[in-house]
Amino acid sequence: MRRSRDFFHNFFHSEKVAGGLLVVCTLVSLLIANGPGGAGYIHFFHQELGPAGAKLHLSIEHWVNDGLMAIFFLMVGLEVERELYVGELASLRKAVLPLVAAVGGMVVPALIHFALNRGTSTQSGFAIPMATDIAFALGILSLAGRRAPVAVKVFLAALAIIDDIGAILMIAFFYTRTIQLAYLLGALGIFAGLLLMNRLRVRQLLLYLVPGVLLWYCLLQSGVHATIAGVLLAFAIPFHEVDDRNISLRLQHFLHKPVAFLILPVFALANTAIALPADIMAALSGRNSLGVILGLFVGKVTGILFASWLVLRLRIADRQEGLGWRALTGAGFLGGIGFTMSMFIANLSFTDGALVTASKLGILLASTLSALIGLLVFYLRKPAAAA
């Protein structure tokens, strides 16, 4: 599968540009939101669109987070499917190290946040520091050039994809509130129909995408977060080892640039359109903010390194050439770049605007620190060194 083999290299190079674009959009959005016309800019994302009185009368921010991000989740699901069939997760031996490292990198940050916020109104934010932003992380890693071996790039990409699965499960199980049973049953019926089409080897992509839109609508109305529709649709679309018949890989190729260069930048603009509080230090020193900052900056690298050490010590995983402890440490710090998924979960965790803003500030600070330290670790590493 030449297309599959080449996909990672093309994906990685485009992530370098996409990560830079996300940084620019974030800085621009924060500057505008806190400039002379900031109030109007912030208000723009809270304007509602859709038929008045209809169930699709949503704010622009809501359309971005529940609508456009469903397409992002579709691409994530397709990436996971590809990895399970032909990538780093295709065999147990290859998958163990990034799988266990990702779990460690999710559990430790969540425990840090939970320990600081247990029994308080901010306890529900425990999942915010669990996520790794694949675009930012790979974008920053690309700046290390030859100092970052290919093995590190593959490891970090696999870890971030597994991380996304964990974030999706958190959203499904912990951030679903009131359930509308009729709509949920309708969504399950549509998903069952899509799986049946898969089993019958139906390979017309449009026959999956149209029911996929209905699946998104039913989940939106059911109370289960609508973005889950993207993941369910991805796993219903058949994956074939012959390139010409692989509609899953074809759709992934088609979606990657719109997602990387349109959807995620729009998400960054909408979700960083926040007015900075008068006392930023107070906002960053709250229990929730500290949980987010320490979870991402300290918990991620600690969890990734400990879990990696454990499986290598038990000899149940192989370590690829070039993936030494210094490289794993650098990758662990880059795993602390949360951004997209962390901000997404922050929006689901709280209804208090001040808490959401404080969470996002914590995410930005921790992600910046993680990026700088992670990059420094690789820059201190000689390009020709093995690890």
mmCIF file of C-alpha atoms in Angstrom:
data_model
loop_
_atom_site.group_PDB
_atom_site.id
_atom_site.type_symbol
_atom_site.label_atom_id
_atom_site.label_comp_id
_atom_site.label_asym_id
_atom_site.label_seq_id
_atom_site.Cartn_x
_atom_site.Cartn_y
_atom_site.Cartn_z
ATOM 1 C CA MET A 1 0.000 0.000 0.000
ATOM 2 C CA ARG A 2 2.190 2.800 -1.252
ATOM 3 C CA ARG A 3 -0.417 5.432 -0.429
ATOM 4 C CA SER A 4 -0.643 4.169 3.157
ATOM 5 C CA ARG A 5 3.146 4.012 3.546
ATOM 6 C CA ASP A 6 3.596 7.539 2.257
ATOM 7 C CA PHE A 7 0.700 8.962 4.220
ATOM 8 C CA PHE A 8 2.565 9.473 7.510
ATOM 9 C CA HIS A 9 5.377 11.474 5.886
ATOM 10 C CA ASN A 10 2.917 13.771 4.073
ATOM 11 C CA PHE A 11 0.832 14.033 7.243
ATOM 12 C CA PHE A 12 3.817 15.017 9.372
ATOM 13 C CA HIS A 13 5.057 17.714 6.986
ATOM 14 C CA SER A 14 1.605 19.307 6.719
ATOM 15 C CA GLU A 15 1.250 19.249 10.524
ATOM 16 C CA LYS A 16 4.293 21.544 10.734
ATOM 17 C CA VAL A 17 2.426 24.233 8.795
ATOM 18 C CA ALA A 18 -0.894 23.482 10.522
ATOM 19 C CA GLY A 19 0.681 23.820 13.978
ATOM 20 C CA GLY A 20 2.168 27.181 13.035
ATOM 21 C CA LEU A 21 -1.198 28.344 11.726
ATOM 22 C CA LEU A 22 -2.868 27.401 15.009
ATOM 23 C CA VAL A 23 -0.305 29.464 16.923
ATOM 24 C CA VAL A 24 -0.929 32.482 14.669
ATOM 25 C CA CYS A 25 -4.737 32.159 14.956
ATOM 26 C CA THR A 26 -4.528 31.889 18.736
ATOM 27 C CA LEU A 27 -2.342 34.988 19.079
ATOM 28 C CA VAL A 28 -4.462 36.990 16.624
ATOM 29 C CA SER A 29 -7.692 35.998 18.372
ATOM 30 C CA LEU A 30 -6.370 36.930 21.828
ATOM 31 C CA LEU A 31 -5.064 40.276 20.547
ATOM 32 C CA ILE A 32 -8.366 41.173 18.865
ATOM 33 C CA ALA A 33 -10.468 40.000 21.825
ATOM 34 C CA ASN A 34 -8.475 42.230 24.164
ATOM 35 C CA GLY A 35 -8.149 45.185 21.791
ATOM 36 C CA PRO A 36 -10.419 48.195 21.132
ATOM 37 C CA GLY A 37 -13.062 46.154 19.263
ATOM 38 C CA GLY A 38 -12.780 43.114 21.492
ATOM 39 C CA ALA A 39 -16.358 43.141 22.789
ATOM 40 C CA GLY A 40 -17.800 43.045 19.269
ATOM 41 C CA TYR A 41 -15.402 40.279 18.249
ATOM 42 C CA ILE A 42 -16.370 38.121 21.240
ATOM 43 C CA HIS A 43 -20.070 38.847 20.669
ATOM 44 C CA PHE A 44 -19.769 37.692 17.058
ATOM 45 C CA PHE A 45 -19.110 34.102 18.116
ATOM 46 C CA HIS A 46 -22.136 34.168 20.429
ATOM 47 C CA GLN A 47 -24.579 35.229 17.716
ATOM 48 C CA GLU A 48 -27.107 32.535 16.842
ATOM 49 C CA LEU A 49 -27.598 31.066 13.387
ATOM 50 C CA GLY A 50 -30.322 28.813 12.042
ATOM 51 C CA PRO A 51 -34.130 28.949 11.764
ATOM 52 C CA ALA A 52 -35.613 30.923 14.672
ATOM 53 C CA GLY A 53 -37.200 28.621 17.231
ATOM 54 C CA ALA A 54 -35.719 25.531 15.568
ATOM 55 C CA LYS A 55 -33.578 22.924 17.283
ATOM 56 C CA LEU A 56 -30.702 23.987 15.055
ATOM 57 C CA HIS A 57 -30.767 27.616 16.182
ATOM 58 C CA LEU A 58 -27.263 27.616 17.648
ATOM 59 C CA SER A 59 -24.548 30.161 18.348
ATOM 60 C CA ILE A 60 -21.623 30.402 15.923
ATOM 61 C CA GLU A 61 -19.335 29.017 18.628
ATOM 62 C CA HIS A 62 -21.772 26.130 19.105
ATOM 63 C CA TRP A 63 -21.820 25.426 15.351
ATOM 64 C CA VAL A 64 -18.017 25.370 15.354
ATOM 65 C CA ASN A 65 -17.692 23.120 18.411
ATOM 66 C CA ASP A 66 -20.560 20.730 17.617
ATOM 67 C CA GLY A 67 -20.686 20.976 13.828
ATOM 68 C CA LEU A 68 -17.275 21.618 12.294
ATOM 69 C CA MET A 69 -15.517 19.645 15.014
ATOM 70 C CA ALA A 70 -17.595 16.577 14.111
ATOM 71 C CA ILE A 71 -15.641 16.603 10.842
ATOM 72 C CA PHE A 72 -12.399 16.821 12.843
ATOM 73 C CA PHE A 73 -13.519 13.811 14.884
ATOM 74 C CA LEU A 74 -14.363 11.985 11.651
ATOM 75 C CA MET A 75 -10.786 12.464 10.499
ATOM 76 C CA VAL A 76 -9.439 11.373 13.899
ATOM 77 C CA GLY A 77 -11.561 8.227 13.668
ATOM 78 C CA LEU A 78 -10.259 7.517 10.177
ATOM 79 C CA GLU A 79 -6.675 7.972 11.434
ATOM 80 C CA VAL A 80 -7.330 5.503 14.248
ATOM 81 C CA GLU A 81 -8.848 3.032 11.776
ATOM 82 C CA ARG A 82 -5.787 3.311 9.519
ATOM 83 C CA GLU A 83 -3.404 2.789 12.446
ATOM 84 C CA LEU A 84 -5.350 -0.300 13.550
ATOM 85 C CA TYR A 85 -5.134 -1.850 10.085
ATOM 86 C CA VAL A 86 -1.726 -0.886 8.728
ATOM 87 C CA GLY A 87 -0.010 1.458 11.191
ATOM 88 C CA GLU A 88 1.673 1.449 14.586
ATOM 89 C CA LEU A 89 -1.360 -0.158 16.231
ATOM 90 C CA ALA A 90 -1.659 -2.998 13.695
ATOM 91 C CA SER A 91 0.238 -5.490 15.872
ATOM 92 C CA LEU A 92 0.166 -5.840 19.638
ATOM 93 C CA ARG A 93 3.944 -5.765 20.012
ATOM 94 C CA LYS A 94 4.212 -2.496 18.070
ATOM 95 C CA ALA A 95 1.216 -0.951 19.797
ATOM 96 C CA VAL A 96 2.111 -1.703 23.426
ATOM 97 C CA LEU A 97 4.634 1.110 24.010
ATOM 98 C CA PRO A 98 2.588 4.057 22.624
ATOM 99 C CA LEU A 99 -0.636 2.529 23.983
ATOM 100 C CA VAL A 100 0.580 2.164 27.564
ATOM 101 C CA ALA A 101 2.479 5.475 27.393
ATOM 102 C CA ALA A 102 -0.709 7.219 26.257
ATOM 103 C CA VAL A 103 -2.705 5.660 29.101
ATOM 104 C CA GLY A 104 -0.059 6.783 31.604
ATOM 105 C CA GLY A 105 -0.144 10.234 30.036
ATOM 106 C CA MET A 106 -3.911 10.410 30.545
ATOM 107 C CA VAL A 107 -4.238 8.871 34.016
ATOM 108 C CA VAL A 108 -1.535 10.871 35.842
ATOM 109 C CA PRO A 109 -2.764 14.344 34.677
ATOM 110 C CA ALA A 110 -6.350 13.399 35.540
ATOM 111 C CA LEU A 111 -5.261 12.254 39.013
ATOM 112 C CA ILE A 112 -3.319 15.490 39.602
ATOM 113 C CA HIS A 113 -6.348 17.612 38.680
ATOM 114 C CA PHE A 114 -8.688 15.388 40.705
ATOM 115 C CA ALA A 115 -6.418 15.527 43.777
ATOM 116 C CA LEU A 116 -6.456 19.339 43.696
ATOM 117 C CA ASN A 117 -10.179 19.693 42.964
ATOM 118 C CA ARG A 118 -11.820 16.739 44.684
ATOM 119 C CA GLY A 119 -15.117 17.677 46.306
ATOM 120 C CA THR A 120 -15.194 21.151 44.728
ATOM 121 C CA SER A 121 -17.309 22.632 41.939
ATOM 122 C CA THR A 122 -14.337 22.277 39.553
ATOM 123 C CA GLN A 123 -13.911 18.526 40.016
ATOM 124 C CA SER A 124 -15.629 17.938 36.666
ATOM 125 C CA GLY A 125 -12.612 19.427 34.873
ATOM 126 C CA PHE A 126 -10.443 16.380 35.614
ATOM 127 C CA ALA A 127 -10.317 15.363 31.925
ATOM 128 C CA ILE A 128 -9.084 18.754 30.659
ATOM 129 C CA PRO A 129 -5.342 17.975 31.066
ATOM 130 C CA MET A 130 -5.677 14.437 29.655
ATOM 131 C CA ALA A 131 -5.507 15.366 25.961
ATOM 132 C CA THR A 132 -2.610 15.897 23.545
ATOM 133 C CA ASP A 133 -3.030 18.119 20.485
ATOM 134 C CA ILE A 134 -1.613 16.155 17.563
ATOM 135 C CA ALA A 135 -1.274 19.153 15.221
ATOM 136 C CA PHE A 136 0.565 21.334 17.751
ATOM 137 C CA ALA A 137 2.716 18.485 19.109
ATOM 138 C CA LEU A 138 3.896 17.296 15.694
ATOM 139 C CA GLY A 139 4.246 20.877 14.499
ATOM 140 C CA ILE A 140 6.590 21.718 17.381
ATOM 141 C CA LEU A 141 8.463 18.418 16.969
ATOM 142 C CA SER A 142 9.121 19.239 13.319
ATOM 143 C CA LEU A 143 11.096 22.311 14.442
ATOM 144 C CA ALA A 144 13.668 19.955 15.973
ATOM 145 C CA GLY A 145 14.597 18.768 12.471
ATOM 146 C CA ARG A 146 17.146 15.931 12.361
ATOM 147 C CA ARG A 147 17.489 15.972 16.141
ATOM 148 C CA ALA A 148 14.127 14.163 16.325
ATOM 149 C CA PRO A 149 14.397 10.662 14.783
ATOM 150 C CA VAL A 150 11.552 9.282 12.699
ATOM 151 C CA ALA A 151 10.849 6.790 15.514
ATOM 152 C CA VAL A 152 9.986 9.689 17.833
ATOM 153 C CA LYS A 153 7.605 11.195 15.289
ATOM 154 C CA VAL A 154 5.830 7.868 14.794
ATOM 155 C CA PHE A 155 5.672 7.274 18.575
ATOM 156 C CA LEU A 156 4.244 10.737 19.274
ATOM 157 C CA ALA A 157 1.695 10.464 16.446
ATOM 158 C CA ALA A 158 0.512 7.044 17.690
ATOM 159 C CA LEU A 159 0.403 8.304 21.290
ATOM 160 C CA ALA A 160 -1.644 11.367 20.307
ATOM 161 C CA ILE A 161 -4.108 9.238 18.327
ATOM 162 C CA ILE A 162 -4.622 6.896 21.294
ATOM 163 C CA ASP A 163 -4.940 10.007 23.453
ATOM 164 C CA ASP A 164 -7.755 11.203 21.177
ATOM 165 C CA ILE A 165 -9.564 7.896 21.688
ATOM 166 C CA GLY A 166 -9.337 8.436 25.445
ATOM 167 C CA ALA A 167 -10.670 11.985 25.124
ATOM 168 C CA ILE A 168 -13.567 10.755 22.982
ATOM 169 C CA LEU A 169 -14.457 8.144 25.608
ATOM 170 C CA MET A 170 -14.302 10.797 28.349
ATOM 171 C CA ILE A 171 -16.716 12.988 26.385
ATOM 172 C CA ALA A 172 -19.086 10.075 25.755
ATOM 173 C CA PHE A 173 -19.181 8.781 29.341
ATOM 174 C CA PHE A 174 -18.587 11.811 31.569
ATOM 175 C CA TYR A 175 -19.804 14.845 29.627
ATOM 176 C CA THR A 176 -23.163 13.583 28.429
ATOM 177 C CA ARG A 177 -25.975 15.089 30.454
ATOM 178 C CA THR A 178 -29.710 14.664 29.762
ATOM 179 C CA ILE A 179 -30.468 11.796 27.374
ATOM 180 C CA GLN A 180 -33.342 11.958 24.874
ATOM 181 C CA LEU A 181 -33.985 8.252 24.401
ATOM 182 C CA ALA A 182 -35.906 8.464 21.102
ATOM 183 C CA TYR A 183 -33.115 10.373 19.369
ATOM 184 C CA LEU A 184 -30.463 8.103 20.898
ATOM 185 C CA LEU A 185 -32.264 5.008 19.615
ATOM 186 C CA GLY A 186 -32.547 6.662 16.206
ATOM 187 C CA ALA A 187 -28.789 7.310 16.196
ATOM 188 C CA LEU A 188 -28.054 3.711 17.195
ATOM 189 C CA GLY A 189 -30.358 2.476 14.425
ATOM 190 C CA ILE A 190 -28.537 4.580 11.831
ATOM 191 C CA PHE A 191 -25.160 3.368 13.101
ATOM 192 C CA ALA A 192 -26.345 -0.257 12.925
ATOM 193 C CA GLY A 193 -27.428 0.346 9.328
ATOM 194 C CA LEU A 194 -24.005 1.782 8.482
ATOM 195 C CA LEU A 195 -22.280 -1.248 10.015
ATOM 196 C CA LEU A 196 -24.551 -3.537 7.974
ATOM 197 C CA MET A 197 -23.531 -1.676 4.805
ATOM 198 C CA ASN A 198 -19.914 -2.207 5.809
ATOM 199 C CA ARG A 199 -20.494 -5.950 6.225
ATOM 200 C CA LEU A 200 -22.231 -6.055 2.837
ATOM 201 C CA ARG A 201 -19.126 -4.398 1.351
ATOM 202 C CA VAL A 202 -20.913 -1.300 0.109
ATOM 203 C CA ARG A 203 -18.153 1.029 -1.105
ATOM 204 C CA GLN A 204 -20.017 4.115 -2.338
ATOM 205 C CA LEU A 205 -18.836 6.854 0.027
ATOM 206 C CA LEU A 206 -21.927 9.029 -0.422
ATOM 207 C CA LEU A 207 -24.102 6.205 0.954
ATOM 208 C CA TYR A 208 -22.205 6.560 4.245
ATOM 209 C CA LEU A 209 -21.947 10.355 4.381
ATOM 210 C CA VAL A 210 -25.668 11.135 3.979
ATOM 211 C CA PRO A 211 -26.758 8.841 6.865
ATOM 212 C CA GLY A 212 -23.744 10.243 8.762
ATOM 213 C CA VAL A 213 -25.345 13.710 8.715
ATOM 214 C CA LEU A 214 -28.569 12.217 10.113
ATOM 215 C CA LEU A 215 -26.518 10.389 12.746
ATOM 216 C CA TRP A 216 -24.958 13.729 13.768
ATOM 217 C CA TYR A 217 -28.397 15.375 14.048
ATOM 218 C CA CYS A 218 -29.838 12.551 16.169
ATOM 219 C CA LEU A 219 -26.863 12.630 18.531
ATOM 220 C CA LEU A 220 -27.066 16.431 18.769
ATOM 221 C CA GLN A 221 -30.688 16.155 19.871
ATOM 222 C CA SER A 222 -30.099 13.083 22.063
ATOM 223 C CA GLY A 223 -27.822 14.809 24.573
ATOM 224 C CA VAL A 224 -24.778 12.717 23.637
ATOM 225 C CA HIS A 225 -22.160 15.083 22.270
ATOM 226 C CA ALA A 226 -22.720 15.375 18.520
ATOM 227 C CA THR A 227 -19.028 15.120 17.637
ATOM 228 C CA ILE A 228 -19.146 11.422 18.598
ATOM 229 C CA ALA A 229 -21.031 10.961 15.303
ATOM 230 C CA GLY A 230 -17.792 11.642 13.436
ATOM 231 C CA VAL A 231 -16.005 8.786 15.207
ATOM 232 C CA LEU A 232 -18.894 6.346 14.758
ATOM 233 C CA LEU A 233 -19.115 7.184 11.064
ATOM 234 C CA ALA A 234 -15.342 6.692 10.660
ATOM 235 C CA PHE A 235 -15.487 3.173 12.075
ATOM 236 C CA ALA A 236 -18.456 2.307 9.871
ATOM 237 C CA ILE A 237 -16.625 3.280 6.669
ATOM 238 C CA PRO A 238 -14.836 0.187 5.311
ATOM 239 C CA PHE A 239 -11.042 0.046 5.158
ATOM 240 C CA HIS A 240 -9.560 -2.015 2.309
ATOM 241 C CA GLU A 241 -5.933 -3.017 1.811
ATOM 242 C CA VAL A 242 -6.127 -2.240 -1.917
ATOM 243 C CA ASP A 243 -5.646 1.518 -2.393
ATOM 244 C CA ASP A 244 -8.079 1.872 -5.289
ATOM 245 C CA ARG A 245 -10.892 0.419 -3.173
ATOM 246 C CA ASN A 246 -9.969 2.097 0.119
ATOM 247 C CA ILE A 247 -12.626 4.782 0.570
ATOM 248 C CA SER A 248 -11.537 5.290 4.193
ATOM 249 C CA LEU A 249 -8.016 6.349 3.221
ATOM 250 C CA ARG A 250 -9.370 8.367 0.290
ATOM 251 C CA LEU A 251 -11.677 10.328 2.594
ATOM 252 C CA GLN A 252 -8.869 10.841 5.101
ATOM 253 C CA HIS A 253 -6.654 12.310 2.393
ATOM 254 C CA PHE A 254 -9.482 14.584 1.288
ATOM 255 C CA LEU A 255 -10.282 15.814 4.808
ATOM 256 C CA HIS A 256 -6.786 16.427 6.097
ATOM 257 C CA LYS A 257 -6.117 19.827 4.547
ATOM 258 C CA PRO A 258 -9.622 21.290 5.196
ATOM 259 C CA VAL A 259 -9.391 20.126 8.808
ATOM 260 C CA ALA A 260 -5.805 21.313 9.348
ATOM 261 C CA PHE A 261 -6.071 24.614 7.499
ATOM 262 C CA LEU A 262 -9.715 25.611 7.985
ATOM 263 C CA ILE A 263 -11.601 23.776 10.729
ATOM 264 C CA LEU A 264 -8.912 23.810 13.435
ATOM 265 C CA PRO A 265 -7.919 27.453 12.806
ATOM 266 C CA VAL A 266 -11.607 28.469 13.004
ATOM 267 C CA PHE A 267 -11.873 26.446 16.235
ATOM 268 C CA ALA A 268 -8.814 28.287 17.591
ATOM 269 C CA LEU A 269 -10.319 31.679 16.696
ATOM 270 C CA ALA A 270 -13.704 30.849 18.262
ATOM 271 C CA ASN A 271 -12.324 29.318 21.441
ATOM 272 C CA THR A 272 -9.638 31.883 22.203
ATOM 273 C CA ALA A 273 -11.981 34.837 21.685
ATOM 274 C CA ILE A 274 -11.753 35.514 25.413
ATOM 275 C CA ALA A 275 -11.261 38.699 27.381
ATOM 276 C CA LEU A 276 -8.306 38.267 29.710
ATOM 277 C CA PRO A 277 -9.289 38.764 33.366
ATOM 278 C CA ALA A 278 -8.007 41.842 35.177
ATOM 279 C CA ASP A 279 -6.069 39.650 37.612
ATOM 280 C CA ILE A 280 -4.539 36.914 35.456
ATOM 281 C CA MET A 281 -2.444 35.553 38.329
ATOM 282 C CA ALA A 282 -5.572 35.011 40.417
ATOM 283 C CA ALA A 283 -7.205 33.161 37.519
ATOM 284 C CA LEU A 284 -4.142 30.965 37.062
ATOM 285 C CA SER A 285 -3.696 30.214 40.762
ATOM 286 C CA GLY A 286 -7.132 28.684 41.333
ATOM 287 C CA ARG A 287 -7.415 24.954 42.046
ATOM 288 C CA ASN A 288 -8.792 24.185 38.598
ATOM 289 C CA SER A 289 -6.146 26.201 36.749
ATOM 290 C CA LEU A 290 -3.350 24.656 38.810
ATOM 291 C CA GLY A 291 -4.770 21.205 38.088
ATOM 292 C CA VAL A 292 -4.753 21.957 34.360
ATOM 293 C CA ILE A 293 -1.246 23.468 34.359
ATOM 294 C CA LEU A 294 0.385 20.808 36.533
ATOM 295 C CA GLY A 295 -1.566 18.046 34.810
ATOM 296 C CA LEU A 296 -0.359 19.013 31.343
ATOM 297 C CA PHE A 297 3.145 20.255 32.134
ATOM 298 C CA VAL A 298 4.132 17.788 34.885
ATOM 299 C CA GLY A 299 1.594 14.969 34.742
ATOM 300 C CA LYS A 300 1.893 14.233 31.037
ATOM 301 C CA VAL A 301 5.641 13.692 30.906
ATOM 302 C CA THR A 302 5.605 11.838 34.256
ATOM 303 C CA GLY A 303 2.838 9.474 33.162
ATOM 304 C CA ILE A 304 4.356 8.829 29.719
ATOM 305 C CA LEU A 305 7.850 8.142 31.070
ATOM 306 C CA PHE A 306 6.705 5.959 33.987
ATOM 307 C CA ALA A 307 4.394 3.871 31.802
ATOM 308 C CA SER A 308 7.135 3.498 29.155
ATOM 309 C CA TRP A 309 9.694 2.455 31.784
ATOM 310 C CA LEU A 310 7.255 -0.096 33.197
ATOM 311 C CA VAL A 311 6.468 -1.914 29.942
ATOM 312 C CA LEU A 312 10.118 -1.873 28.839
ATOM 313 C CA ARG A 313 11.208 -3.147 32.257
ATOM 314 C CA LEU A 314 8.669 -5.979 31.996
ATOM 315 C CA ARG A 315 9.882 -6.644 28.427
ATOM 316 C CA ILE A 316 6.405 -6.672 26.945
ATOM 317 C CA ALA A 317 7.200 -3.933 24.422
ATOM 318 C CA ASP A 318 9.976 -3.162 21.960
ATOM 319 C CA ARG A 319 11.747 0.190 21.760
ATOM 320 C CA GLN A 320 12.585 1.312 18.244
ATOM 321 C CA GLU A 321 16.057 2.537 17.317
ATOM 322 C CA GLY A 322 16.399 6.222 18.126
ATOM 323 C CA LEU A 323 13.724 6.108 20.816
ATOM 324 C CA GLY A 324 16.003 6.444 23.841
ATOM 325 C CA TRP A 325 15.139 8.012 27.176
ATOM 326 C CA ARG A 326 16.099 11.530 26.152
ATOM 327 C CA ALA A 327 13.901 11.240 23.064
ATOM 328 C CA LEU A 328 11.053 9.785 25.151
ATOM 329 C CA THR A 329 11.424 12.655 27.620
ATOM 330 C CA GLY A 330 11.166 15.198 24.820
ATOM 331 C CA ALA A 331 8.119 13.406 23.414
ATOM 332 C CA GLY A 332 6.629 13.287 26.911
ATOM 333 C CA PHE A 333 6.871 17.048 27.287
ATOM 334 C CA LEU A 334 5.374 17.591 23.825
ATOM 335 C CA GLY A 335 2.522 15.339 24.942
ATOM 336 C CA GLY A 336 1.671 18.137 27.390
ATOM 337 C CA ILE A 337 0.535 20.365 24.518
ATOM 338 C CA GLY A 338 -3.214 20.094 25.045
ATOM 339 C CA PHE A 339 -4.881 22.937 23.143
ATOM 340 C CA THR A 340 -7.652 21.659 20.803
ATOM 341 C CA MET A 341 -9.000 18.691 22.761
ATOM 342 C CA SER A 342 -8.286 20.271 26.156
ATOM 343 C CA MET A 343 -10.160 23.446 25.227
ATOM 344 C CA PHE A 344 -12.952 21.352 23.779
ATOM 345 C CA ILE A 345 -13.337 19.482 27.083
ATOM 346 C CA ALA A 346 -13.069 22.746 29.054
ATOM 347 C CA ASN A 347 -16.151 23.998 27.200
ATOM 348 C CA LEU A 348 -18.013 20.831 28.232
ATOM 349 C CA SER A 349 -16.792 20.842 31.846
ATOM 350 C CA PHE A 350 -18.150 24.189 33.028
ATOM 351 C CA THR A 351 -21.026 26.558 32.396
ATOM 352 C CA ASP A 352 -19.334 29.388 34.327
ATOM 353 C CA GLY A 353 -17.609 31.613 31.749
ATOM 354 C CA ALA A 354 -14.912 32.655 34.225
ATOM 355 C CA LEU A 355 -13.972 29.019 34.866
ATOM 356 C CA VAL A 356 -13.851 28.264 31.146
ATOM 357 C CA THR A 357 -11.613 31.299 30.574
ATOM 358 C CA ALA A 358 -9.313 30.337 33.474
ATOM 359 C CA SER A 359 -9.117 26.773 32.120
ATOM 360 C CA LYS A 360 -8.157 28.022 28.660
ATOM 361 C CA LEU A 361 -5.494 30.319 30.091
ATOM 362 C CA GLY A 362 -4.071 27.369 32.019
ATOM 363 C CA ILE A 363 -4.084 25.266 28.846
ATOM 364 C CA LEU A 364 -2.273 27.982 26.897
ATOM 365 C CA LEU A 365 0.377 28.456 29.607
ATOM 366 C CA ALA A 366 0.983 24.725 30.141
ATOM 367 C CA SER A 367 1.060 24.015 26.396
ATOM 368 C CA THR A 368 3.575 26.819 25.837
ATOM 369 C CA LEU A 369 5.844 25.584 28.629
ATOM 370 C CA SER A 370 5.569 21.984 27.413
ATOM 371 C CA ALA A 371 6.402 23.006 23.854
ATOM 372 C CA LEU A 372 9.453 25.055 24.884
ATOM 373 C CA ILE A 373 10.903 22.416 27.222
ATOM 374 C CA GLY A 374 10.172 19.581 24.804
ATOM 375 C CA LEU A 375 11.876 21.432 21.969
ATOM 376 C CA LEU A 376 14.837 22.284 24.224
ATOM 377 C CA VAL A 377 15.293 18.591 25.071
ATOM 378 C CA PHE A 378 15.643 17.768 21.369
ATOM 379 C CA TYR A 379 17.883 20.767 20.642
ATOM 380 C CA LEU A 380 20.290 19.561 23.334
ATOM 381 C CA ARG A 381 20.452 16.241 21.504
ATOM 382 C CA LYS A 382 23.015 15.833 18.704
ATOM 383 C CA PRO A 383 21.456 15.145 15.288
ATOM 384 C CA ALA A 384 23.502 11.995 14.756
ATOM 385 C CA ALA A 385 22.995 10.591 18.274
ATOM 386 C CA ALA A 386 21.041 7.376 18.627
ATOM 387 C CA ALA A 387 19.257 8.412 21.800
#
